[in-house]
XYZ file of C-alpha atoms in Angstrom:
589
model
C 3.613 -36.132 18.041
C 4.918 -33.784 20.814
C 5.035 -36.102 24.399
C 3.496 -32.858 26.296
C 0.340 -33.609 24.642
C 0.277 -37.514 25.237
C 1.820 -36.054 28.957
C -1.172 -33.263 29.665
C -3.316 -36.118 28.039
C -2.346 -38.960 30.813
C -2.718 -35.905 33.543
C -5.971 -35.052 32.438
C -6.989 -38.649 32.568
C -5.336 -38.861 36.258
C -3.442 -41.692 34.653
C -0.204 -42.785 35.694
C 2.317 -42.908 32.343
C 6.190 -43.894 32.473
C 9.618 -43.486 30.080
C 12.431 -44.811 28.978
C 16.211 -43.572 28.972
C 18.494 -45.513 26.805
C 22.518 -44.497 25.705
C 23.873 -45.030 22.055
C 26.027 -48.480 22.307
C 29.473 -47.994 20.715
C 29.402 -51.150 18.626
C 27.362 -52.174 15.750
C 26.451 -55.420 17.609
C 25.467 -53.314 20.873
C 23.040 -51.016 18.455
C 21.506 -54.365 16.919
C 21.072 -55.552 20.640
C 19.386 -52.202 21.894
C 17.271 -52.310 19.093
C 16.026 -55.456 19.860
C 15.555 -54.664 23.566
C 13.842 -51.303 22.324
C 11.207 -53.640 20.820
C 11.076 -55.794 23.949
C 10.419 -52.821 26.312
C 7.812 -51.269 23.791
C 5.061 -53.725 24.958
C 5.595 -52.392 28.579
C 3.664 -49.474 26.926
C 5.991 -46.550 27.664
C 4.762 -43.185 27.113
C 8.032 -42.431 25.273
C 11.692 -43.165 25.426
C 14.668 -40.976 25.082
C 18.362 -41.735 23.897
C 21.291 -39.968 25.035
C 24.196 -37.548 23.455
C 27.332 -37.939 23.926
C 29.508 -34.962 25.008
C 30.517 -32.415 21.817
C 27.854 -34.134 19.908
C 29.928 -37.440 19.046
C 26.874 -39.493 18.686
C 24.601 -37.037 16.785
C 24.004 -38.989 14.360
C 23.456 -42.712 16.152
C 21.513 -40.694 18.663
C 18.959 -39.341 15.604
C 18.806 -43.030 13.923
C 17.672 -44.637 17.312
C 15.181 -42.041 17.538
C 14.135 -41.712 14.378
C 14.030 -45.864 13.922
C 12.092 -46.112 17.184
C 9.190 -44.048 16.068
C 9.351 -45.708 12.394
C 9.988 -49.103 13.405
C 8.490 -49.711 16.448
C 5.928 -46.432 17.362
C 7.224 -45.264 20.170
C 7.904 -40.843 21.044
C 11.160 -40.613 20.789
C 12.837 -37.592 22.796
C 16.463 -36.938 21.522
C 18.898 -35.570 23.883
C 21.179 -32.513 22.799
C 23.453 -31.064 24.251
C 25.501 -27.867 23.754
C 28.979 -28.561 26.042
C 31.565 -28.258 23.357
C 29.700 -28.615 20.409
C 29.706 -26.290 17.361
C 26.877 -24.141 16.175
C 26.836 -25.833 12.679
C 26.363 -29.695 13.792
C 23.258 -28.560 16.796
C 21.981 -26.506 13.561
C 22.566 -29.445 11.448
C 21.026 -32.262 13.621
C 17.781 -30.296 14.259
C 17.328 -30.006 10.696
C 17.647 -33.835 10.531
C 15.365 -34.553 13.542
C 12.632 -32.249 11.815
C 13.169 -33.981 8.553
C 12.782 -37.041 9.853
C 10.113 -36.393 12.396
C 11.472 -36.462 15.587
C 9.529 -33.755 17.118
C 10.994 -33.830 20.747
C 13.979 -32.774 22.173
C 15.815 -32.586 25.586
C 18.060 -29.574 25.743
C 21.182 -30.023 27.681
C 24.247 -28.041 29.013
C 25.714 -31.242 28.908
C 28.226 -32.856 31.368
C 31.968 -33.044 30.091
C 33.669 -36.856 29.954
C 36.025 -36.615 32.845
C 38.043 -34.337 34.828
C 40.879 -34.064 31.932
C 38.333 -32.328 30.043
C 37.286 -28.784 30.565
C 34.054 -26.423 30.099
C 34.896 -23.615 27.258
C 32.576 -21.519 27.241
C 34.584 -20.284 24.190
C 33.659 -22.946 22.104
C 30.225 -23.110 20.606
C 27.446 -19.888 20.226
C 25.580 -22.068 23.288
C 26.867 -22.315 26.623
C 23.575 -23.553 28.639
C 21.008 -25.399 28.149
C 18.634 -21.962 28.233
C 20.772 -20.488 24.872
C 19.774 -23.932 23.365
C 16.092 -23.160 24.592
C 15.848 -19.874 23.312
C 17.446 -21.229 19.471
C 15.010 -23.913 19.524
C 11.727 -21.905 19.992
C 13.002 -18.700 18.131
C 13.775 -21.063 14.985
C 11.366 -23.492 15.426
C 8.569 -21.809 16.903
C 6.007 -24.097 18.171
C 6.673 -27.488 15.902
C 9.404 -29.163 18.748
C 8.427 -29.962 22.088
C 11.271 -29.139 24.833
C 12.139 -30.638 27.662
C 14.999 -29.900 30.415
C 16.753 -31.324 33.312
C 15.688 -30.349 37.098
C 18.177 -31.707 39.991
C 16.459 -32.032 43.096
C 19.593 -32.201 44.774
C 21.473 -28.963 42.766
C 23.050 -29.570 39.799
C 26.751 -28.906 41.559
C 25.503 -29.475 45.186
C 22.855 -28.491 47.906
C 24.249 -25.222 48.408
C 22.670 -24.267 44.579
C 19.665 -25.916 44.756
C 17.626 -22.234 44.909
C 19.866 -21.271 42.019
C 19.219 -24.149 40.351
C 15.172 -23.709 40.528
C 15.560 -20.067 39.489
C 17.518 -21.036 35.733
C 14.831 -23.710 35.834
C 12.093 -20.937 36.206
C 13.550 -19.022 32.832
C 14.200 -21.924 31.045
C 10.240 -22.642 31.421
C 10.009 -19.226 30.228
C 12.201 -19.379 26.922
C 10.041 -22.417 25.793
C 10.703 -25.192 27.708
C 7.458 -28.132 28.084
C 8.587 -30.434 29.920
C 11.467 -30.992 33.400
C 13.031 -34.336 33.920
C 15.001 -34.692 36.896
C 17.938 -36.392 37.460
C 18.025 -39.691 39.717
C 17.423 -39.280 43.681
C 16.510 -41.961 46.239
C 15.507 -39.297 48.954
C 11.550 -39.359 48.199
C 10.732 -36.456 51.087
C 14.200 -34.276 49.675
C 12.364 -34.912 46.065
C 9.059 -33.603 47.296
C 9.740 -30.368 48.614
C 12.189 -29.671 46.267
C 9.182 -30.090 43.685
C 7.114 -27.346 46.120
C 9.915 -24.847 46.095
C 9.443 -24.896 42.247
C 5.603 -24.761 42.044
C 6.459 -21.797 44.408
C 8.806 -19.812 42.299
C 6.357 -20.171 39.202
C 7.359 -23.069 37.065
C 3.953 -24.501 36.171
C 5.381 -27.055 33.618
C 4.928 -31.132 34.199
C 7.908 -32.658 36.207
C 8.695 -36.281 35.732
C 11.056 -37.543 38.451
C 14.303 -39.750 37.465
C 13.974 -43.369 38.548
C 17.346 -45.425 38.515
C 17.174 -48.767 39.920
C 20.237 -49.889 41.343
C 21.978 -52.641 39.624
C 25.214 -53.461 41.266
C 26.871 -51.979 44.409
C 29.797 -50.509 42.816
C 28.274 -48.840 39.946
C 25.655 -47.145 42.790
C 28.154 -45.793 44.568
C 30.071 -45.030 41.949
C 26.866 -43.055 40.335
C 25.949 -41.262 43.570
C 29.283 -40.089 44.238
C 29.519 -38.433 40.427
C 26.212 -36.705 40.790
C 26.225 -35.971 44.304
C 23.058 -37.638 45.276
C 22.264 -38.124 48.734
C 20.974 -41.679 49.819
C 19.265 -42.654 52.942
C 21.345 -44.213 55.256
C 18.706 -47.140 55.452
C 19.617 -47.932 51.908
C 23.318 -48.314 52.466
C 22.404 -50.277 55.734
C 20.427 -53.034 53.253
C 23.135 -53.180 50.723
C 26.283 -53.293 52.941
C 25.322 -57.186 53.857
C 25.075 -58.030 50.074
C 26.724 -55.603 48.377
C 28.707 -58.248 46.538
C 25.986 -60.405 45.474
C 24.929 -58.640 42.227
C 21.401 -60.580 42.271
C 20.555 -59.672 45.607
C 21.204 -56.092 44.843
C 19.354 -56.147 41.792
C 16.758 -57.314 43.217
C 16.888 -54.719 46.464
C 17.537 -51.849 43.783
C 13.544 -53.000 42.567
C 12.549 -52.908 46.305
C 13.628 -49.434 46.364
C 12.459 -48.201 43.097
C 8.937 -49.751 43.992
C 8.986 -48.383 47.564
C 10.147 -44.607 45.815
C 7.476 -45.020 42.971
C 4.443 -45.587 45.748
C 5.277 -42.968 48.080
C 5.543 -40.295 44.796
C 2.034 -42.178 43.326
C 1.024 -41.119 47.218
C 2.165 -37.476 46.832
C -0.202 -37.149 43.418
C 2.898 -37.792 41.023
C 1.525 -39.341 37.855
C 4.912 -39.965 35.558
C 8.283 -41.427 35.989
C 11.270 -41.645 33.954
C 13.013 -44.740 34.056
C 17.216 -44.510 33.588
C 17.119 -47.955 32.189
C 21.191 -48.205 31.305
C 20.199 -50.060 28.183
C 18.663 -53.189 30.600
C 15.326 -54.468 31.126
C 14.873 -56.820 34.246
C 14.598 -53.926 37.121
C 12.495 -51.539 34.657
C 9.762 -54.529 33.694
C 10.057 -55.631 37.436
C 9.338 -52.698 39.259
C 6.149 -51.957 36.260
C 4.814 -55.563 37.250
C 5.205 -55.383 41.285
C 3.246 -52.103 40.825
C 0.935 -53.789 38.527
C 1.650 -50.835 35.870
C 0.709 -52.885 32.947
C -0.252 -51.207 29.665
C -3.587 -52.666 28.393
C -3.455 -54.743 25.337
C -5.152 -51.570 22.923
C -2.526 -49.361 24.251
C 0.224 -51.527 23.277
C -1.504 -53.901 20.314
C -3.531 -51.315 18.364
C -2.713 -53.600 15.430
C -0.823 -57.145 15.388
C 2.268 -55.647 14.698
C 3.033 -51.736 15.781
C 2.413 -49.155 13.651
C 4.907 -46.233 12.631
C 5.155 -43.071 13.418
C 6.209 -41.729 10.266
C 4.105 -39.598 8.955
C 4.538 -41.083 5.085
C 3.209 -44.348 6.794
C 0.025 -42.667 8.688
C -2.867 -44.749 7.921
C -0.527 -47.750 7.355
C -2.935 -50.567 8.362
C -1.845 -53.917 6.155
C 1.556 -55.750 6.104
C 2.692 -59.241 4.753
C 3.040 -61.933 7.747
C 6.616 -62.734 6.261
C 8.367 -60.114 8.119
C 6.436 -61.003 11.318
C 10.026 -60.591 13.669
C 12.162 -58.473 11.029
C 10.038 -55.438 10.722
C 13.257 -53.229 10.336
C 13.886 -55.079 7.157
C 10.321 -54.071 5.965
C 10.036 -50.912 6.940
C 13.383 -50.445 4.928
C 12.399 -52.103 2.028
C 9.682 -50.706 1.746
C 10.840 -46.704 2.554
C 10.419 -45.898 -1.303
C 7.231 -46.708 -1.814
C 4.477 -44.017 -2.572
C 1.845 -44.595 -0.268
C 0.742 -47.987 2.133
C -2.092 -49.978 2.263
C -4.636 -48.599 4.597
C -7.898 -51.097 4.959
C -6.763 -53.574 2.157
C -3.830 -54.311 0.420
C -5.709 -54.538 -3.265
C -5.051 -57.079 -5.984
C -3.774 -54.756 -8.243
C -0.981 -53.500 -6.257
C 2.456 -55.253 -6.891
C 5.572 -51.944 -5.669
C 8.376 -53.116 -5.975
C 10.411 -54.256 -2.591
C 13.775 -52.532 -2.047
C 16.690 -54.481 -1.787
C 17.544 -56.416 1.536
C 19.675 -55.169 4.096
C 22.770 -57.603 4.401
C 24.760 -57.989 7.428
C 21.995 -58.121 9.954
C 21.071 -62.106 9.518
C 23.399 -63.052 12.022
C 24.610 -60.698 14.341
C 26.703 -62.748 17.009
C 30.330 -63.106 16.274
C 31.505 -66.626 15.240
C 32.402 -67.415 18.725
C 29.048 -66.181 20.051
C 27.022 -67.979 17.328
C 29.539 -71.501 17.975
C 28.478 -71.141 21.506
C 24.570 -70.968 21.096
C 24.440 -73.210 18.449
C 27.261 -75.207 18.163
C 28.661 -77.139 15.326
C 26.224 -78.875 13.501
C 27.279 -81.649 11.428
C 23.847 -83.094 10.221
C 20.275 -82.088 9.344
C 19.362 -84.191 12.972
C 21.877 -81.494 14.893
C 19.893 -78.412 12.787
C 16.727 -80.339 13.894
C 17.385 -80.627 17.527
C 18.402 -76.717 17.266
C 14.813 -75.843 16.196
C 12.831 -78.416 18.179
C 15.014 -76.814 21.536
C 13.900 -73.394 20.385
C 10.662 -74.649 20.077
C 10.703 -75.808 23.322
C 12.275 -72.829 25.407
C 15.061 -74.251 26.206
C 16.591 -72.113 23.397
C 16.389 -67.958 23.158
C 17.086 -67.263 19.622
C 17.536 -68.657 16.228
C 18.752 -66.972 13.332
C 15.187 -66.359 12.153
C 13.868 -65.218 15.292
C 16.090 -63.348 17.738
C 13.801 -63.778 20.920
C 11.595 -66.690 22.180
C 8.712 -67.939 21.133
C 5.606 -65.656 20.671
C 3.014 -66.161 23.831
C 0.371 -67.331 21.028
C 2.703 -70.085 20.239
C 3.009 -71.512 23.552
C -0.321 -73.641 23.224
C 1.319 -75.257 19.988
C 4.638 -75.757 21.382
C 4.358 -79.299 21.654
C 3.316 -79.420 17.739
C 5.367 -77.731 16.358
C 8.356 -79.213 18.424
C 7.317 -82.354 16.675
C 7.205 -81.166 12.924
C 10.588 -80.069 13.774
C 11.835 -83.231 14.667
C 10.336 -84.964 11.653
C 12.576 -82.113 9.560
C 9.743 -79.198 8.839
C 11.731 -76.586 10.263
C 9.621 -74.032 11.596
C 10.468 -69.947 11.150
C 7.363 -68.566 11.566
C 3.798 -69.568 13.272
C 0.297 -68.279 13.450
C -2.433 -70.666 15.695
C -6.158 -70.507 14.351
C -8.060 -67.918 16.856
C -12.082 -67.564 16.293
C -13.279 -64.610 18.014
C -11.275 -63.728 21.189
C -12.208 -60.742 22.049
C -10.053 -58.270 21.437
C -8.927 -57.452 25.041
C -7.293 -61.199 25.095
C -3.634 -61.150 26.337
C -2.129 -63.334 24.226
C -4.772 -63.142 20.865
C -6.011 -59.738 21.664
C -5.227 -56.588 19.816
C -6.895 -53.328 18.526
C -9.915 -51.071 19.963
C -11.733 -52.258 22.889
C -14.813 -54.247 22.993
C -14.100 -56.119 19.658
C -13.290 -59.516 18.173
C -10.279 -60.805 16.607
C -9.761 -63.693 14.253
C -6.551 -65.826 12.662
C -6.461 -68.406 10.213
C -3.590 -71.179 11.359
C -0.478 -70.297 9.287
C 2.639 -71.939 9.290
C 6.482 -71.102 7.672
C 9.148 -73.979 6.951
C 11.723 -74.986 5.576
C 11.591 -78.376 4.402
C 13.600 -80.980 2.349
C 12.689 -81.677 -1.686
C 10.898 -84.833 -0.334
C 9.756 -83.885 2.455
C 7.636 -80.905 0.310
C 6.479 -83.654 -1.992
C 5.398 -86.119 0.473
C 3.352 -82.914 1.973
C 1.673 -81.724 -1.486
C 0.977 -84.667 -1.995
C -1.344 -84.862 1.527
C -2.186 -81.304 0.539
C -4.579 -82.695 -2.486
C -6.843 -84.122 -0.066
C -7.155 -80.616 2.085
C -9.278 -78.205 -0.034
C -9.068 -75.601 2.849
C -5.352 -75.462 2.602
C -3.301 -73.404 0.746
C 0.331 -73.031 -0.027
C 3.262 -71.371 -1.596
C 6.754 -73.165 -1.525
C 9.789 -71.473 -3.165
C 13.746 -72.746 -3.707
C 16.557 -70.454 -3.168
C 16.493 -69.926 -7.334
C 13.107 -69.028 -7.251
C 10.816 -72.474 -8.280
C 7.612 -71.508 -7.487
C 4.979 -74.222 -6.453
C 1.731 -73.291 -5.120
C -2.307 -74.029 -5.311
C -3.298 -70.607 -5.149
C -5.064 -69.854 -8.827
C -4.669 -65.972 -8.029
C -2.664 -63.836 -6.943
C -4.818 -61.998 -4.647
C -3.708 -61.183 -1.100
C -4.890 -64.043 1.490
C -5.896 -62.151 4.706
C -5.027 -64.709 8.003
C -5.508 -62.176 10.844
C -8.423 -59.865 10.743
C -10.353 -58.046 13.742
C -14.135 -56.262 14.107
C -15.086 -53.376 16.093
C -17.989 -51.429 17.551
C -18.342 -48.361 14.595
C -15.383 -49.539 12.106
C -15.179 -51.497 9.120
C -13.550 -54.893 9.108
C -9.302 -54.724 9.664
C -7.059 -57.287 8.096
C -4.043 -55.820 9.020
C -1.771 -59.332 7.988
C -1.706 -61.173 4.906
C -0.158 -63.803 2.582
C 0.804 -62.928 -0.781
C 2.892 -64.205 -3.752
C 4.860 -61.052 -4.608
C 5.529 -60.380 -0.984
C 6.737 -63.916 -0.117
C 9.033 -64.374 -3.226
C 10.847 -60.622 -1.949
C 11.075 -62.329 1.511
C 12.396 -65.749 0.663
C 15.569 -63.707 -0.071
C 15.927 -62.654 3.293
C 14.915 -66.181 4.505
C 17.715 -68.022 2.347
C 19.943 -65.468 3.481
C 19.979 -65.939 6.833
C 21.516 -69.806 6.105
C 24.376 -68.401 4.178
C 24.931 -65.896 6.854
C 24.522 -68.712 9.664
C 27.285 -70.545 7.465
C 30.031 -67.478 8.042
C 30.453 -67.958 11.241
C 32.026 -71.700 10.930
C 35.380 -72.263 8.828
C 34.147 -72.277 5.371
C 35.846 -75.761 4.817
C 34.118 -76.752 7.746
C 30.836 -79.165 8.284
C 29.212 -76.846 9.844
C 29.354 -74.539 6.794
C 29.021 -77.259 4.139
C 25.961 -78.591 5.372
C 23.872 -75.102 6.010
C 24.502 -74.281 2.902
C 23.537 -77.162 1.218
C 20.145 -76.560 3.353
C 19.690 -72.991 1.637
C 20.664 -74.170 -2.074
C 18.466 -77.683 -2.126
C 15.527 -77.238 0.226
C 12.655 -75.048 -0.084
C 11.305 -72.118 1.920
C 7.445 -73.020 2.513
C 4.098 -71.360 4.373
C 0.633 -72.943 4.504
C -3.087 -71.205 5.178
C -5.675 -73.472 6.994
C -8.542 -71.212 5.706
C -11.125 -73.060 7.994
C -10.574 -70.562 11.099
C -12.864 -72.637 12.596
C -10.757 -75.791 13.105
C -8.747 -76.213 16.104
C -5.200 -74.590 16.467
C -4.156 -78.066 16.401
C -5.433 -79.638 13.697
C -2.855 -77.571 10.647
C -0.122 -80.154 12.520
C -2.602 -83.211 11.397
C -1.244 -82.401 8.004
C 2.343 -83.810 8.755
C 1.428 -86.870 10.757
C 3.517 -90.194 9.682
C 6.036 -87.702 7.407
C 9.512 -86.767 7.566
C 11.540 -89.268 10.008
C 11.429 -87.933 13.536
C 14.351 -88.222 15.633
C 12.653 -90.382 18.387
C 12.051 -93.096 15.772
C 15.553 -93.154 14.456
């Protein structure tokens, strides 16, 4: 979708909408880690986000994946950056072919700034020179199917002295095609203002979203200001002299000013801002909250997991619990298939999964993966691992690269104790009966409806451990399992293999959504994945080691386990019941 109609959209509504700026990492692990914060930021309910291009079109291709993967994986407008600075005709034809192929349907055209002083602008290189030739390709090629957007400096792109310039190649550039102006970062809200009147003046009719940069650290500011010439208000170098080396503190100022800046523009009728996040989070989410910009839960929960963008997947309204925090390993898995369940996943369907992606289990180094989780020697050190995650006193795990879900948090405490007695939890659903949809923490799709979630749980447990369980399980009717090994022995009580839906929702004028479900066919592609991420876990300790010896004796001998407490009704407490007086905890030892 093109973001001028979600913009003219939020206008119309007199709704204020915001954005995200991001920069292509230049490590694998960095991409993994922006990915991850990418997913993070998505439920502050952005309007769209945008990822850089480096200069002479070095990071084309990263550039188009994060964009591309954004609106797949996590549905969120992507806007790729392009720019024409020393970049060849072929590769700007090249990656717009790719971007329409892959429907990215919004681009920010872009002159481009050159890397340092040692480099210089050839105008002789390249059939574009400015962002305007870029424009002109774009629309002439294109027509109508890309929305444009292009920078505005409210301070001159050079200096003051071109600011009228500036405004007038602004004006054209609205009239070869361009949608959409983004500004570059100011701090001077009143300069900002009537620079904004002197272009409503000279014609350009076009929505403007101003650049927001919180500061982050005083030497990077400065540093910042200084390259783009931005002026700052001598009351904001006043506050930050007395602290400038306290890095907090000036964090924390920078979201004072951002806040301040945002109110005073919210004042002056703006309705959008575009944040330059520099790949972080804190200031951005900060500055949302103190203005009490929060997304409501429809706009960022339309389903219990976000839909795509991709237009193969439009409809897409079903997906297997299993990949609950690994949806890029389902949506690639599952690129090949024909179509997607939309309102039911059917009995009859069985596609086939793709192969798994290897090498993103684990994505700390060996000394970053020693450091969170240390050395363990015995199942006891792996428990205490899981039961600290459990408790938040742990971020990540290799199954689960951020903390608990919020839903989770009123069955901490239980599941920290299955944990202990050696049930090692990966994945957790509470029982929910009718929240309504507008809940914060249970809440998702269309307003003014009802959700509902049978209490699911995911383990990995010991051979006796799983037959000290199935054999409690006899006495639960209501209960059903599947538990797998590593080789594939299959136990389970289900007599068919029709999908078991655990989460569904209803709403005013729709039929009945069950957009999650447990299924055999699904589960045995994802215990793959699941072993996996032992082995994985095991490569980054010596492989002589304990450490490595004893995970993967874990992934060959145990098995990989989920139960269904198909009473909804029950408390979210009472699936945990099941494991009292099993295992050996490790407060009894």
């Amino acid at each position: 979708m093109k973001i001028i109609d979600k913009i003219n959209k939020a206008l119309e509504d007199d709704r204020c909408f915001w954005s995200f700026e991001y920069f292509p990492p230049k490590t694998q692990q960095g991409v993994m880690n922006l990915y991850d914060r990418i997913e993070r930021m998505c439920n502050l309910g952005p309007l769209f986000i945008d990822v850089t291009w480096r200069w002479g079109g070095k990071s084309s291709d990263l550039t188009l994946e994060l964009c591309s993967n954004s609106q797949t994986v996590y549905g969120v407008e992507a806007n790729m950056h392009m720019t024409c600075t020393n970049t060849n005709f072929g590769l700007i034809k090249s990656a717009l072919e790719k971007a329409k192929d892959q429907g990215v349907q919004n681009i920010l055209a872009l002159r481009g700034d050159l890397p340092d002083d040692t480099v210089e602008f050839d105008p002789s290189v390249g059939e574009f020179k400015y962002a305007i030739d870029l424009v002109r390709y774009i629309r002439k090629t294109y027509g109508d199917y890309f929305c444009i957007s292009v920078a505005g400096y409210p301070e001159g792109c050079v200096g003051p002295e071109d600011i009228d310039r500036d405004i007038q190649h602004l004006k054209a550039k609205q009239d070869a095609g361009a949608d959409i102006v983004v500004t570059q970062l100011f701090y001077d809200v009143d300069n900002y203002l009537v620079w904004v009147d002197k272009c409503r003046a000279a014609g350009i009719t076009i929505p403007i979203l101003p650049g927001i940069m919180p500061i982050q650290n005083y030497g990077g500011f400065k540093r910042m200001t200084d390259l783009c010439r931005i002026s700052v208000p001598q009351e904001i170098w006043d506050r930050l002299e007395p602290i400038k080396d306290d890095d907090r503190a000036v964090k924390d100022y920078g979201i004072e000013v951002a806040v301040d800046m945002i109110k005073r523009l919210r004042a002056a009728g703006v309705r959008g801002f575009h944040f330059y996040t520099i790949n972080l989070e804190r200031s951005t989410r900060m500055v949302l909250e103190k203005l009490q910009l929060v997304p409501t839960v429809h706009e960022v929960r339309p389903l219990p997991w976000s839909p795509s963008l991709s237009e193969k997947r439009a409809g897409e309204n079903v997906r297997p619990i299993f990949w609950r925090n690994h949806a890029r390993s389902y949506i690639k898995r599952t690129e090949l298939w024909d179509e997607f369940p939309n309102g039911r996943w059917g009995d009859a369907r069985s596609p086939a999964y793709g192969e798994m992606v290897h090498g993103e289990q684990v994505r700390l180094t060996a000394d970053q993966a020693a450091k969170k989780w240390g050395h363990p020697e015995t199942v006891d050190d792996v428990k205490r691992l899981f039961m600290r995650y459990c408790e938040g006193q742990l971020d990540s795990l290799p199954w689960s690269e951020t903390p608990l879900q919020p839903e989770s948090q009123d069955i901490q405490r239980s599941l920290s104790r299955i944990n202990s007695q050696g049930f090692l939890t990966i994945n957790s659903q509470p029982s929910c009966n009718g929240a309504p949809s507008s809940d914060k923490v249970h809440g998702w799709g269309p307003s003014n409806g009802f959700v509902y979630k049978k209490a699911y749980l995911e383990f990995f447990a010991s051979p006796e451990n799983v037959k000290a369980l199935l054999a409690r399980l006899e006495g639960s009717p209501t209960v059903t399992y599947y538990a797998v090994t590593k080789s594939g022995e299959l136990l389970t009580n289900c007599v068919e293999d029709s999908p078991n839906a655990v989460t569904w929702g209803v709403f005013p004028g729709k039929e009945i959504l069950q957009p999650t479900i447990v299924e055999r066919v699904s589960f045995l592609a994802w215990k793959d994945e699941a072993f996996e991420f032992w082995s994985a876990w095991a490569r980054a300790y010596a492989r002589d080691s304990a450490s490595a010896g004893l995970l993967g004796g874990v992934s060959d001998s145990w098995y990989l386990m989920n139960i269904v407490e198909n009473n909804f009704q029950k408390s979210p407490g009472s699936i945990f019941e099941l494991f009292d007086g099993l295992g050996q905890p490790l407060d009894a030892e």
